[in-house]
GROMACS .gro file of C-alpha atoms in nm:
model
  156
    1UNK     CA    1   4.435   5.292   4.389
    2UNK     CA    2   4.502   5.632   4.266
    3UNK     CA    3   4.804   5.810   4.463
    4UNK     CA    4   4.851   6.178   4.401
    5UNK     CA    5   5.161   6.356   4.563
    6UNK     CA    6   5.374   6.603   4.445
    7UNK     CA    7   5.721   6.619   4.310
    8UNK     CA    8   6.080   6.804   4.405
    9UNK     CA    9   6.036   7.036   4.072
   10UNK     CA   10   5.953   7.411   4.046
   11UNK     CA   11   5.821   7.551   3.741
   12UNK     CA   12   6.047   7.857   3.744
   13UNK     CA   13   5.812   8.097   3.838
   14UNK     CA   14   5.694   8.032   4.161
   15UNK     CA   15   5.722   8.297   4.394
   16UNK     CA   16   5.825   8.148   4.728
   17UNK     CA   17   5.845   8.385   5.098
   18UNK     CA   18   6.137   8.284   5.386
   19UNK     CA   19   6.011   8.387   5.719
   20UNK     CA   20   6.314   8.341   5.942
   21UNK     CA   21   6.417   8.505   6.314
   22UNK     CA   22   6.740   8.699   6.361
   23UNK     CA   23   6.775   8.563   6.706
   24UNK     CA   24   7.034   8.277   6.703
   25UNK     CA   25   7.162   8.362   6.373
   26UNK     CA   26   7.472   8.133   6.431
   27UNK     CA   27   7.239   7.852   6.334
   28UNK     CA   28   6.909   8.066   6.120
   29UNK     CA   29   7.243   8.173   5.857
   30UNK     CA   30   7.249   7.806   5.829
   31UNK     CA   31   6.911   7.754   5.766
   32UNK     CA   32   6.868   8.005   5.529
   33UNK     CA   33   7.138   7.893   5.345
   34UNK     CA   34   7.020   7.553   5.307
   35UNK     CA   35   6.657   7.694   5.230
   36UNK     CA   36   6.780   7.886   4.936
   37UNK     CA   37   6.983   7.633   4.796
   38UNK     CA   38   6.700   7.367   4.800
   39UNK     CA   39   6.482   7.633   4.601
   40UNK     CA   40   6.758   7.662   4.324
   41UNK     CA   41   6.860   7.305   4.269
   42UNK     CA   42   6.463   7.254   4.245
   43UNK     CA   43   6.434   7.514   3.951
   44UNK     CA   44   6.341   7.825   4.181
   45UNK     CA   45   6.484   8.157   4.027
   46UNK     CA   46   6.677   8.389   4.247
   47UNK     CA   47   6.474   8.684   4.208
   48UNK     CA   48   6.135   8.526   4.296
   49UNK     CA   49   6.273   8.411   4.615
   50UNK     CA   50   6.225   8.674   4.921
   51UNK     CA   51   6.352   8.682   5.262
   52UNK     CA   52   6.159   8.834   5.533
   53UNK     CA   53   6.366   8.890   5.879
   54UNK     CA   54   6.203   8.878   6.181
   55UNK     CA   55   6.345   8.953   6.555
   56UNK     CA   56   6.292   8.600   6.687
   57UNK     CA   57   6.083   8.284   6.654
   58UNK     CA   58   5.783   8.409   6.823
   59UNK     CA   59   5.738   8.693   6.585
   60UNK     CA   60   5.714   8.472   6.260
   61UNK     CA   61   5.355   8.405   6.320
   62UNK     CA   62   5.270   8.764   6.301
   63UNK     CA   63   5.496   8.820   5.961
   64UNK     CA   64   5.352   8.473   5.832
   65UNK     CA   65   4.976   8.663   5.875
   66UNK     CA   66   5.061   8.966   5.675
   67UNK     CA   67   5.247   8.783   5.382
   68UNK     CA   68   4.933   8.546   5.331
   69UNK     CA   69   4.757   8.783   5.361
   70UNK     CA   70   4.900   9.025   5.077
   71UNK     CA   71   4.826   8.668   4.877
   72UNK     CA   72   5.139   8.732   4.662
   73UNK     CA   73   5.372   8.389   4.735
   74UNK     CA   74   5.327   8.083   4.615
   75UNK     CA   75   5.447   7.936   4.913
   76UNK     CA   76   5.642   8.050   5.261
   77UNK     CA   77   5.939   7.791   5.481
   78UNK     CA   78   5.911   7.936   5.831
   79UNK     CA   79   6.238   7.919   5.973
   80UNK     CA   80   6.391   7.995   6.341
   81UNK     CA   81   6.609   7.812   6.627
   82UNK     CA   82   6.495   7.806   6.978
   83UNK     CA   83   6.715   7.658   7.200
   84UNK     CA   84   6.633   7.577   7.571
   85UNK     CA   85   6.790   7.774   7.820
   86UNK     CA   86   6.754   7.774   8.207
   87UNK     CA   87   6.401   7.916   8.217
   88UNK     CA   88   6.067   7.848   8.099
   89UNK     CA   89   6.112   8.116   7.806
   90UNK     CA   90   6.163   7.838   7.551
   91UNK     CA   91   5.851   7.650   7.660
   92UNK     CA   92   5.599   7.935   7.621
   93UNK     CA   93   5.805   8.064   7.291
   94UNK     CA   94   5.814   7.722   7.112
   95UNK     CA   95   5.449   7.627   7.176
   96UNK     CA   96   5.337   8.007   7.100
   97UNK     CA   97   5.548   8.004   6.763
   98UNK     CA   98   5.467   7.675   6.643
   99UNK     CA   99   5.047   7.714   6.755
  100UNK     CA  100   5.108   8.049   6.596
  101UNK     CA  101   5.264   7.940   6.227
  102UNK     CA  102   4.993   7.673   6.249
  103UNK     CA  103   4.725   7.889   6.302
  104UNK     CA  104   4.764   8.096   6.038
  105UNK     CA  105   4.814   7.802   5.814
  106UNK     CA  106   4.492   7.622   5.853
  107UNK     CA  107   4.298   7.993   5.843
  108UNK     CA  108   4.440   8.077   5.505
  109UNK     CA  109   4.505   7.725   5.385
  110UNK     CA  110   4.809   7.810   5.239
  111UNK     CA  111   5.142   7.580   5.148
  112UNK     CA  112   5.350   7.606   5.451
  113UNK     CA  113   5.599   7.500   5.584
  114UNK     CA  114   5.792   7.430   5.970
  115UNK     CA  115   6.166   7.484   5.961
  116UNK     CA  116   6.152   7.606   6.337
  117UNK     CA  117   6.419   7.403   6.548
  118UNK     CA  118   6.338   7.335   6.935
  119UNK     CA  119   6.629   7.179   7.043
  120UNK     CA  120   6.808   7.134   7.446
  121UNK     CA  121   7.108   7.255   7.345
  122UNK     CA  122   7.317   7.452   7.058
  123UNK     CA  123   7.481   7.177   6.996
  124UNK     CA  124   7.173   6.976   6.882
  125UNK     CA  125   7.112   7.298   6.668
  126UNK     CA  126   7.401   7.333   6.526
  127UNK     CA  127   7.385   6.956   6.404
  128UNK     CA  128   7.020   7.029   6.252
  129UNK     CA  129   7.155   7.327   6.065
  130UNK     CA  130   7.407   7.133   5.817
  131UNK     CA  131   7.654   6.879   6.023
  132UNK     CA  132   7.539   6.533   6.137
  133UNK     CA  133   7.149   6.579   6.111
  134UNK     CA  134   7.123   6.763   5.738
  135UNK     CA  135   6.997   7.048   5.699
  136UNK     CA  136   6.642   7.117   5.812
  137UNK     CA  137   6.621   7.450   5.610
  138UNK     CA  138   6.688   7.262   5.324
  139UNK     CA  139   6.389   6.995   5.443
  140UNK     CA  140   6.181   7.267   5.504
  141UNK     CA  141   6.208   7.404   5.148
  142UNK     CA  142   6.270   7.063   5.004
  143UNK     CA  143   5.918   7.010   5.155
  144UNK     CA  144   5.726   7.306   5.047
  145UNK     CA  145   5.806   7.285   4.704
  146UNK     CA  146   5.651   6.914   4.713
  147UNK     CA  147   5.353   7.073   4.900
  148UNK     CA  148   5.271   7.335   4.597
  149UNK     CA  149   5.289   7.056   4.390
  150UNK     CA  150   5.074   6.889   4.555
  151UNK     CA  151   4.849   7.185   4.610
  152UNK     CA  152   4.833   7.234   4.225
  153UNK     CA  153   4.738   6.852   4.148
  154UNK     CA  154   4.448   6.863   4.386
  155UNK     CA  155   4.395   7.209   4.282
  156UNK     CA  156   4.407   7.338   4.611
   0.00000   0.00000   0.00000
């Protein structure tokens, strides 16, 4: 059996997009952080790396349509918090950011990733953001650069 997958390596000149939301940026900083660090350690260069601010999670679809479409990244690691509160809000903004990002993944086919945390409470968020869970902004890269791998092998 033939297995293709891809690997944790960047050429160097890849060309990679952060989407990320401002709101909550006790625990997006976080993300970021961990995003950007996964792309160096990986062989990502500084300069090709770009960070796109958005005012919160349900805006990244939106910004994730307009970068595709400009077709000038590589790749782009969506990343937000959303963290329930004592209304409905985080219902309707969860399922409307994440059927958003995915949206506008399948219709440009493009390698993207989910770095969007939904969690009950800010502690939960602040453990997903670089304490007991890991970093998830460093998953989310850690997984994009494996999906342009991939992408390239299948030629994608």
């Amino acid at each position: 059996m033939q297995i293709i997958e891809g690997d944790l390596s960047l050429l160097g000149d890849e060309k990679i997009a952060i989407i990320s939301s401002r709101f909550n940026h006790l625990i997006t900083d976080r993300l970021i952080e961990g995003a950007k660090d996964c792309f160096l350690r990986h062989g990502g260069i500084d300069e090709n790396l770009t960070h796109i601010l958005v005012p919160g999670a349900f805006e990244i679809p939106f910004a994730l349509e307009k970068v595709l479409a400009q077709g000038n990244y590589d790749g782009v690691c969506c990343l937000g918090a959303i963290i329930r509160g004592s209304t409905p809000h985080f219902d309707y903004v969860s399922a409307e950011a994440t059927k958003g990002i995915a949206n506008v993944t399948i219709r440009y086919g493009a390698a993207v990733t989910f770095g969007v945390l939904t969690t009950d409470t800010i502690e939960q968020a602040i453990e997903r953001a670089g304490t007991k869970a890991g970093n998830k902004g460093f998953e989310a890269m850690s997984s994009l650069i494996e999906l342009i791998n991939l992408y390239r092998k299948i030629g994608a």
